[in-house]
C-alpha positions as YAML, in Angstrom:
chain: A
units: angstrom
residues:
- id: 1
  name: UNK
  ca: [-52.56, 103.77, -179.82]
- id: 2
  name: UNK
  ca: [-55.57, 104.61, -177.67]
- id: 3
  name: UNK
  ca: [-54.78, 104.66, -173.96]
- id: 4
  name: UNK
  ca: [-56.27, 102.04, -171.68]
- id: 5
  name: UNK
  ca: [-59.57, 103.44, -170.46]
- id: 6
  name: UNK
  ca: [-60.13, 104.58, -166.88]
- id: 7
  name: UNK
  ca: [-62.53, 102.13, -165.22]
- id: 8
  name: UNK
  ca: [-62.10, 99.95, -168.31]
- id: 9
  name: UNK
  ca: [-65.05, 98.29, -169.99]
- id: 10
  name: UNK
  ca: [-67.47, 99.86, -167.48]
- id: 11
  name: UNK
  ca: [-67.15, 103.28, -169.13]
- id: 12
  name: UNK
  ca: [-67.76, 102.41, -172.82]
- id: 13
  name: UNK
  ca: [-67.96, 106.06, -173.86]
- id: 14
  name: UNK
  ca: [-66.59, 107.75, -176.95]
- id: 15
  name: UNK
  ca: [-64.60, 110.97, -176.80]
- id: 16
  name: UNK
  ca: [-67.47, 112.87, -178.42]
- id: 17
  name: UNK
  ca: [-69.98, 111.61, -175.82]
- id: 18
  name: UNK
  ca: [-67.76, 111.97, -172.77]
- id: 19
  name: UNK
  ca: [-68.14, 114.90, -170.39]
- id: 20
  name: UNK
  ca: [-64.98, 113.94, -168.49]
- id: 21
  name: UNK
  ca: [-61.59, 113.35, -170.09]
- id: 22
  name: UNK
  ca: [-58.79, 111.62, -168.22]
- id: 23
  name: UNK
  ca: [-55.42, 112.96, -169.37]
- id: 24
  name: UNK
  ca: [-52.35, 110.91, -168.31]
- id: 25
  name: UNK
  ca: [-49.14, 112.95, -168.01]
- id: 26
  name: UNK
  ca: [-46.33, 110.56, -166.99]
- id: 27
  name: UNK
  ca: [-43.69, 113.25, -166.54]
- id: 28
  name: UNK
  ca: [-40.92, 113.05, -163.93]
- id: 29
  name: UNK
  ca: [-37.82, 115.20, -164.04]
- id: 30
  name: UNK
  ca: [-37.41, 117.09, -160.78]
- id: 31
  name: UNK
  ca: [-38.42, 114.68, -158.02]
- id: 32
  name: UNK
  ca: [-36.02, 114.93, -155.09]
- id: 33
  name: UNK
  ca: [-36.67, 111.97, -152.80]
- id: 34
  name: UNK
  ca: [-38.44, 108.75, -153.77]
- id: 35
  name: UNK
  ca: [-38.68, 108.34, -157.56]
- id: 36
  name: UNK
  ca: [-41.36, 106.67, -159.65]
- id: 37
  name: UNK
  ca: [-44.21, 109.14, -160.18]
- id: 38
  name: UNK
  ca: [-43.84, 108.84, -163.97]
- id: 39
  name: UNK
  ca: [-45.49, 105.45, -163.45]
- id: 40
  name: UNK
  ca: [-48.36, 106.91, -161.44]
- id: 41
  name: UNK
  ca: [-50.89, 107.65, -164.17]
- id: 42
  name: UNK
  ca: [-50.68, 104.17, -165.68]
- id: 43
  name: UNK
  ca: [-50.96, 102.59, -162.22]
- id: 44
  name: UNK
  ca: [-54.10, 104.59, -161.44]
- id: 45
  name: UNK
  ca: [-55.72, 103.62, -164.73]
- id: 46
  name: UNK
  ca: [-54.80, 99.95, -164.23]
- id: 47
  name: UNK
  ca: [-56.18, 99.97, -160.67]
- id: 48
  name: UNK
  ca: [-59.40, 101.57, -161.88]
- id: 49
  name: UNK
  ca: [-60.30, 98.23, -163.50]
- id: 50
  name: UNK
  ca: [-61.01, 96.98, -159.97]
- id: 51
  name: UNK
  ca: [-63.43, 99.79, -159.08]
- id: 52
  name: UNK
  ca: [-67.15, 99.20, -158.83]
- id: 53
  name: UNK
  ca: [-69.04, 101.45, -161.20]
- id: 54
  name: UNK
  ca: [-71.77, 101.87, -158.57]
- id: 55
  name: UNK
  ca: [-71.10, 104.80, -156.24]
- id: 56
  name: UNK
  ca: [-72.64, 104.15, -152.80]
- id: 57
  name: UNK
  ca: [-72.72, 107.85, -151.96]
- id: 58
  name: UNK
  ca: [-74.75, 108.70, -155.09]
- id: 59
  name: UNK
  ca: [-76.57, 105.36, -155.47]
- id: 60
  name: UNK
  ca: [-75.88, 105.12, -159.17]
- id: 61
  name: UNK
  ca: [-73.27, 104.06, -161.70]
- id: 62
  name: UNK
  ca: [-71.65, 107.44, -162.16]
- id: 63
  name: UNK
  ca: [-69.56, 106.52, -165.20]
- id: 64
  name: UNK
  ca: [-72.73, 105.90, -167.20]
- id: 65
  name: UNK
  ca: [-74.30, 109.14, -166.01]
- id: 66
  name: UNK
  ca: [-71.31, 111.36, -166.76]
- id: 67
  name: UNK
  ca: [-69.28, 109.61, -169.48]
- id: 68
  name: UNK
  ca: [-65.52, 109.18, -169.15]
- id: 69
  name: UNK
  ca: [-62.90, 108.90, -171.87]
- id: 70
  name: UNK
  ca: [-59.15, 108.45, -171.45]
- id: 71
  name: UNK
  ca: [-56.98, 110.12, -174.07]
- id: 72
  name: UNK
  ca: [-53.41, 109.25, -174.99]
- id: 73
  name: UNK
  ca: [-50.66, 110.18, -172.56]
- id: 74
  name: UNK
  ca: [-48.54, 113.27, -173.26]
- id: 75
  name: UNK
  ca: [-45.16, 114.59, -172.06]
- id: 76
  name: UNK
  ca: [-43.90, 111.16, -171.06]
- id: 77
  name: UNK
  ca: [-40.40, 110.86, -169.64]
- id: 78
  name: UNK
  ca: [-40.79, 107.11, -169.95]
- id: 79
  name: UNK
  ca: [-40.56, 107.41, -173.73]
- id: 80
  name: UNK
  ca: [-38.73, 110.76, -173.83]
- id: 81
  name: UNK
  ca: [-36.39, 111.03, -170.82]
- id: 82
  name: UNK
  ca: [-34.74, 114.20, -172.16]
- id: 83
  name: UNK
  ca: [-37.96, 116.24, -172.18]
- id: 84
  name: UNK
  ca: [-37.26, 119.51, -170.34]
- id: 85
  name: UNK
  ca: [-39.70, 121.06, -167.84]
- id: 86
  name: UNK
  ca: [-40.18, 124.03, -170.18]
- id: 87
  name: UNK
  ca: [-41.08, 121.78, -173.11]
- id: 88
  name: UNK
  ca: [-43.40, 119.76, -170.87]
- id: 89
  name: UNK
  ca: [-45.22, 122.94, -169.81]
- id: 90
  name: UNK
  ca: [-45.83, 123.93, -173.44]
- id: 91
  name: UNK
  ca: [-47.12, 120.48, -174.37]
- id: 92
  name: UNK
  ca: [-49.44, 120.33, -171.37]
- id: 93
  name: UNK
  ca: [-50.86, 123.82, -171.87]
- id: 94
  name: UNK
  ca: [-51.53, 123.18, -175.55]
- id: 95
  name: UNK
  ca: [-53.23, 119.83, -174.98]
- id: 96
  name: UNK
  ca: [-55.38, 120.98, -172.07]
- id: 97
  name: UNK
  ca: [-56.40, 124.08, -174.04]
- id: 98
  name: UNK
  ca: [-57.74, 121.89, -176.85]
- id: 99
  name: UNK
  ca: [-59.67, 119.68, -174.43]
- id: 100
  name: UNK
  ca: [-61.23, 122.70, -172.72]
- id: 101
  name: UNK
  ca: [-62.15, 124.17, -176.12]
- id: 102
  name: UNK
  ca: [-63.95, 120.89, -176.86]
- id: 103
  name: UNK
  ca: [-66.06, 121.38, -173.75]
- id: 104
  name: UNK
  ca: [-64.41, 118.63, -171.72]
- id: 105
  name: UNK
  ca: [-63.93, 118.52, -167.96]
- id: 106
  name: UNK
  ca: [-60.28, 117.52, -167.65]
- id: 107
  name: UNK
  ca: [-58.87, 115.35, -164.87]
- id: 108
  name: UNK
  ca: [-55.11, 115.11, -165.37]
- id: 109
  name: UNK
  ca: [-53.08, 112.31, -163.82]
- id: 110
  name: UNK
  ca: [-49.39, 112.79, -163.00]
- id: 111
  name: UNK
  ca: [-46.57, 112.58, -162.88]
- id: 112
  name: UNK
  ca: [-44.84, 115.16, -160.71]
- id: 113
  name: UNK
  ca: [-46.61, 118.20, -159.32]
- id: 114
  name: UNK
  ca: [-44.78, 120.68, -161.55]
- id: 115
  name: UNK
  ca: [-47.21, 119.62, -164.30]
- id: 116
  name: UNK
  ca: [-50.00, 121.55, -162.61]
- id: 117
  name: UNK
  ca: [-48.53, 124.92, -163.66]
- id: 118
  name: UNK
  ca: [-48.97, 123.97, -167.32]
- id: 119
  name: UNK
  ca: [-52.55, 122.86, -166.73]
- id: 120
  name: UNK
  ca: [-53.51, 125.97, -164.80]
- id: 121
  name: UNK
  ca: [-51.90, 128.14, -167.47]
- id: 122
  name: UNK
  ca: [-54.31, 126.71, -170.05]
- id: 123
  name: UNK
  ca: [-57.32, 127.72, -167.98]
- id: 124
  name: UNK
  ca: [-55.79, 131.12, -167.20]
- id: 125
  name: UNK
  ca: [-55.33, 131.84, -170.91]
- id: 126
  name: UNK
  ca: [-58.82, 130.76, -171.92]
- id: 127
  name: UNK
  ca: [-60.95, 132.16, -169.09]
- id: 128
  name: UNK
  ca: [-61.76, 135.85, -168.88]
- id: 129
  name: UNK
  ca: [-62.23, 135.81, -165.10]
- id: 130
  name: UNK
  ca: [-59.90, 134.71, -162.31]
- id: 131
  name: UNK
  ca: [-60.36, 131.47, -160.41]
- id: 132
  name: UNK
  ca: [-58.99, 130.02, -157.19]
- id: 133
  name: UNK
  ca: [-56.56, 127.11, -157.21]
- id: 134
  name: UNK
  ca: [-57.31, 124.80, -154.30]
- id: 135
  name: UNK
  ca: [-54.19, 122.81, -153.40]
- id: 136
  name: UNK
  ca: [-54.44, 119.58, -151.40]
- id: 137
  name: UNK
  ca: [-50.86, 118.93, -150.32]
- id: 138
  name: UNK
  ca: [-48.45, 118.15, -147.51]
- id: 139
  name: UNK
  ca: [-46.00, 120.79, -148.73]
- id: 140
  name: UNK
  ca: [-46.21, 124.46, -149.56]
- id: 141
  name: UNK
  ca: [-44.55, 124.14, -153.00]
- id: 142
  name: UNK
  ca: [-43.92, 127.90, -152.85]
- id: 143
  name: UNK
  ca: [-40.18, 128.13, -153.39]
- id: 144
  name: UNK
  ca: [-39.13, 130.55, -156.12]
- id: 145
  name: UNK
  ca: [-36.69, 127.94, -157.43]
- id: 146
  name: UNK
  ca: [-35.23, 124.67, -156.26]
- id: 147
  name: UNK
  ca: [-32.19, 122.78, -157.50]
- id: 148
  name: UNK
  ca: [-31.60, 125.50, -160.12]
- id: 149
  name: UNK
  ca: [-35.08, 125.27, -161.66]
- id: 150
  name: UNK
  ca: [-38.13, 127.48, -161.26]
- id: 151
  name: UNK
  ca: [-40.17, 124.58, -162.66]
- id: 152
  name: UNK
  ca: [-39.21, 122.13, -159.92]
- id: 153
  name: UNK
  ca: [-42.11, 120.32, -158.29]
- id: 154
  name: UNK
  ca: [-41.33, 122.30, -155.11]
- id: 155
  name: UNK
  ca: [-42.14, 125.56, -156.94]
- id: 156
  name: UNK
  ca: [-45.45, 124.78, -158.62]
- id: 157
  name: UNK
  ca: [-47.69, 126.95, -156.44]
- id: 158
  name: UNK
  ca: [-45.27, 129.86, -156.73]
- id: 159
  name: UNK
  ca: [-45.74, 129.65, -160.49]
- id: 160
  name: UNK
  ca: [-49.51, 129.68, -159.95]
- id: 161
  name: UNK
  ca: [-49.19, 132.82, -157.83]
- id: 162
  name: UNK
  ca: [-47.12, 134.35, -160.65]
- id: 163
  name: UNK
  ca: [-50.21, 133.98, -162.86]
- id: 164
  name: UNK
  ca: [-52.07, 136.35, -160.54]
- id: 165
  name: UNK
  ca: [-54.40, 133.66, -159.19]
- id: 166
  name: UNK
  ca: [-55.55, 133.24, -155.58]
- id: 167
  name: UNK
  ca: [-54.77, 129.92, -153.92]
- id: 168
  name: UNK
  ca: [-56.13, 127.91, -151.01]
- id: 169
  name: UNK
  ca: [-53.57, 125.41, -149.69]
- id: 170
  name: UNK
  ca: [-55.16, 122.63, -147.59]
- id: 171
  name: UNK
  ca: [-53.48, 120.02, -145.40]
- id: 172
  name: UNK
  ca: [-50.08, 121.71, -145.36]
- id: 173
  name: UNK
  ca: [-47.65, 120.43, -142.75]
- id: 174
  name: UNK
  ca: [-44.16, 121.02, -144.15]
- id: 175
  name: UNK
  ca: [-42.64, 124.30, -145.40]
- id: 176
  name: UNK
  ca: [-39.25, 126.02, -145.50]
- id: 177
  name: UNK
  ca: [-38.37, 129.47, -144.16]
- id: 178
  name: UNK
  ca: [-38.72, 131.11, -147.58]
- id: 179
  name: UNK
  ca: [-42.25, 129.72, -147.89]
- id: 180
  name: UNK
  ca: [-43.20, 130.78, -144.36]
- id: 181
  name: UNK
  ca: [-42.12, 134.32, -145.12]
- id: 182
  name: UNK
  ca: [-44.03, 134.37, -148.43]
- id: 183
  name: UNK
  ca: [-47.20, 133.08, -146.76]
- id: 184
  name: UNK
  ca: [-47.06, 135.97, -144.30]
- id: 185
  name: UNK
  ca: [-46.15, 138.53, -146.95]
- id: 186
  name: UNK
  ca: [-48.91, 137.49, -149.36]
- id: 187
  name: UNK
  ca: [-51.36, 136.59, -146.57]
- id: 188
  name: UNK
  ca: [-52.02, 133.22, -148.17]
- id: 189
  name: UNK
  ca: [-54.92, 131.56, -146.28]
- id: 190
  name: UNK
  ca: [-53.21, 128.25, -145.51]
- id: 191
  name: UNK
  ca: [-55.36, 125.52, -143.96]
- id: 192
  name: UNK
  ca: [-52.74, 123.81, -141.81]
- id: 193
  name: UNK
  ca: [-53.11, 120.09, -141.19]
- id: 194
  name: UNK
  ca: [-52.73, 120.65, -137.45]
- id: 195
  name: UNK
  ca: [-55.83, 122.85, -137.47]
- id: 196
  name: UNK
  ca: [-58.01, 120.28, -139.24]
- id: 197
  name: UNK
  ca: [-58.00, 117.59, -136.59]
- id: 198
  name: UNK
  ca: [-60.80, 117.88, -134.00]
- id: 199
  name: UNK
  ca: [-62.03, 121.07, -135.67]
- id: 200
  name: UNK
  ca: [-65.50, 120.29, -136.96]
- id: 201
  name: UNK
  ca: [-65.99, 123.57, -138.79]
- id: 202
  name: UNK
  ca: [-62.65, 123.61, -140.62]
- id: 203
  name: UNK
  ca: [-64.26, 123.15, -144.03]
- id: 204
  name: UNK
  ca: [-66.53, 126.17, -143.69]
- id: 205
  name: UNK
  ca: [-63.62, 128.27, -142.43]
- id: 206
  name: UNK
  ca: [-61.45, 127.12, -145.33]
- id: 207
  name: UNK
  ca: [-64.04, 127.88, -147.98]
- id: 208
  name: UNK
  ca: [-64.75, 131.30, -146.50]
- id: 209
  name: UNK
  ca: [-61.41, 132.40, -148.01]
- id: 210
  name: UNK
  ca: [-62.56, 131.68, -151.59]
- id: 211
  name: UNK
  ca: [-63.78, 134.85, -153.31]
- id: 212
  name: UNK
  ca: [-64.19, 133.49, -156.85]
- id: 213
  name: UNK
  ca: [-67.04, 131.45, -158.29]
- id: 214
  name: UNK
  ca: [-64.73, 129.17, -160.27]
- id: 215
  name: UNK
  ca: [-62.08, 126.94, -158.73]
- id: 216
  name: UNK
  ca: [-59.47, 124.48, -159.97]
- id: 217
  name: UNK
  ca: [-58.45, 121.60, -157.68]
- id: 218
  name: UNK
  ca: [-54.94, 120.17, -157.64]
- id: 219
  name: UNK
  ca: [-54.35, 117.13, -155.45]
- id: 220
  name: UNK
  ca: [-50.85, 116.08, -154.51]
- id: 221
  name: UNK
  ca: [-51.48, 112.64, -153.05]
- id: 222
  name: UNK
  ca: [-49.07, 113.27, -150.19]
- id: 223
  name: UNK
  ca: [-51.84, 115.52, -148.84]
- id: 224
  name: UNK
  ca: [-53.35, 112.26, -147.62]
- id: 225
  name: UNK
  ca: [-51.82, 110.63, -144.58]
- id: 226
  name: UNK
  ca: [-49.08, 108.11, -145.55]
- id: 227
  name: UNK
  ca: [-50.87, 105.39, -143.58]
- id: 228
  name: UNK
  ca: [-53.50, 105.59, -146.33]
- id: 229
  name: UNK
  ca: [-51.24, 106.75, -149.18]
- id: 230
  name: UNK
  ca: [-47.70, 105.38, -148.73]
- id: 231
  name: UNK
  ca: [-46.90, 105.45, -152.47]
- id: 232
  name: UNK
  ca: [-45.72, 109.04, -152.80]
- id: 233
  name: UNK
  ca: [-42.32, 110.61, -153.27]
- id: 234
  name: UNK
  ca: [-42.25, 112.76, -150.12]
- id: 235
  name: UNK
  ca: [-44.55, 111.35, -147.42]
- id: 236
  name: UNK
  ca: [-45.38, 113.45, -144.36]
- id: 237
  name: UNK
  ca: [-47.21, 112.23, -141.23]
- id: 238
  name: UNK
  ca: [-50.36, 113.97, -140.10]
- id: 239
  name: UNK
  ca: [-52.25, 114.12, -143.39]
- id: 240
  name: UNK
  ca: [-55.92, 114.03, -144.30]
- id: 241
  name: UNK
  ca: [-57.90, 110.84, -143.98]
- id: 242
  name: UNK
  ca: [-60.28, 109.56, -146.67]
- id: 243
  name: UNK
  ca: [-63.51, 110.99, -145.31]
- id: 244
  name: UNK
  ca: [-62.00, 114.36, -144.40]
- id: 245
  name: UNK
  ca: [-60.80, 114.75, -147.96]
- id: 246
  name: UNK
  ca: [-63.94, 113.53, -149.70]
- id: 247
  name: UNK
  ca: [-66.21, 115.63, -147.47]
- id: 248
  name: UNK
  ca: [-64.12, 118.68, -148.27]
- id: 249
  name: UNK
  ca: [-64.18, 117.95, -152.01]
- id: 250
  name: UNK
  ca: [-67.93, 117.34, -152.03]
- id: 251
  name: UNK
  ca: [-68.49, 120.67, -150.28]
- id: 252
  name: UNK
  ca: [-66.28, 122.49, -152.78]
- id: 253
  name: UNK
  ca: [-68.13, 121.02, -155.74]
- id: 254
  name: UNK
  ca: [-71.48, 121.86, -154.11]
- id: 255
  name: UNK
  ca: [-70.62, 125.52, -153.49]
- id: 256
  name: UNK
  ca: [-68.41, 126.43, -156.44]
- id: 257
  name: UNK
  ca: [-68.00, 125.84, -160.16]
- id: 258
  name: UNK
  ca: [-65.08, 123.45, -160.41]
- id: 259
  name: UNK
  ca: [-63.46, 123.91, -163.81]
- id: 260
  name: UNK
  ca: [-60.90, 121.08, -163.70]
- id: 261
  name: UNK
  ca: [-58.82, 118.83, -161.46]
- id: 262
  name: UNK
  ca: [-55.56, 116.98, -161.32]
- id: 263
  name: UNK
  ca: [-54.19, 114.14, -159.18]
- id: 264
  name: UNK
  ca: [-50.41, 114.13, -158.91]
- id: 265
  name: UNK
  ca: [-47.36, 112.45, -157.38]
- id: 266
  name: UNK
  ca: [-48.39, 108.79, -157.12]
- id: 267
  name: UNK
  ca: [-45.18, 106.74, -157.00]
- id: 268
  name: UNK
  ca: [-46.38, 103.12, -156.90]
- id: 269
  name: UNK
  ca: [-44.82, 100.71, -154.41]
- id: 270
  name: UNK
  ca: [-43.73, 97.25, -155.49]
- id: 271
  name: UNK
  ca: [-45.34, 95.29, -152.66]
- id: 272
  name: UNK
  ca: [-48.81, 96.83, -152.38]
- id: 273
  name: UNK
  ca: [-51.64, 98.18, -154.55]
- id: 274
  name: UNK
  ca: [-53.19, 100.27, -151.76]
- id: 275
  name: UNK
  ca: [-51.91, 103.61, -153.04]
- id: 276
  name: UNK
  ca: [-52.89, 103.22, -156.69]
- id: 277
  name: UNK
  ca: [-56.32, 101.79, -155.84]
- id: 278
  name: UNK
  ca: [-56.99, 104.61, -153.37]
- id: 279
  name: UNK
  ca: [-55.89, 107.15, -156.00]
- id: 280
  name: UNK
  ca: [-58.19, 105.54, -158.60]
- id: 281
  name: UNK
  ca: [-61.08, 105.63, -156.14]
- id: 282
  name: UNK
  ca: [-60.35, 109.30, -155.50]
- id: 283
  name: UNK
  ca: [-60.42, 110.09, -159.22]
- id: 284
  name: UNK
  ca: [-63.78, 108.33, -159.48]
- id: 285
  name: UNK
  ca: [-65.09, 110.39, -156.55]
- id: 286
  name: UNK
  ca: [-64.06, 113.53, -158.41]
- id: 287
  name: UNK
  ca: [-66.08, 112.32, -161.38]
- id: 288
  name: UNK
  ca: [-69.06, 111.77, -159.07]
- id: 289
  name: UNK
  ca: [-68.79, 115.21, -157.54]
- id: 290
  name: UNK
  ca: [-68.84, 116.86, -160.96]
- id: 291
  name: UNK
  ca: [-72.58, 116.18, -160.92]
- id: 292
  name: UNK
  ca: [-72.87, 118.60, -157.98]
- id: 293
  name: UNK
  ca: [-70.84, 121.47, -159.41]
- id: 294
  name: UNK
  ca: [-72.56, 124.83, -159.82]
...
């Protein structure tokens, strides 16, 4: 069955015509606090029905300019609760590889953040040159293993480092001792949340650390402040606000070739649609910014 389309009837684009493919990955196996991110992708797609197709920032209906198609979900623990992290990684890498080979710009929707390692692996295998993984997040996600798994959501950026790729973590405000030591050892250029506030040139300083033309962007929604994004598994105070994040993303797309994106860790709340609507709006902004990419 064809998945419900992101932004619904507004898109009206076939897979062949679409530049952007939305890939739902409702996988949740290693979350450690508030559960429910396996429902995140569907909630974002449902909320997207309420978006206006007209983007005020670009003064046009972006979905008609770019073309968006939503493919069927993969690696779902809703339908397959016994799916292991290793099997999930293989499924994700294979599917993303096919979409890239078809010339699609992939925006994956999670699901837990561990999924990102499988996505990045697909790009790493297919591209001949390195790229930087920009991580919007509250947490370092740099543990070697957690709860007896190297594929835990708390280890995803460590797996990215294992692929030999540079990273740029942005909005970080919670790490453990192991991660602090690794950051110093590897000289990872972390953009701490505390250094963003009242620092007008933080974006330029952050991007000065990127030495590759191509970048991949992974967004853990807890990178946003929980006052704006309460529906996440591990909320942390002091996060990015809407305009800080979108200004940063627009600048990245303007100065670098963005090869793909993901939006992870939405765990919908039962009494509010704020988180899923904000996440859907963010996905649509990513689609808009694709028009700026080098």
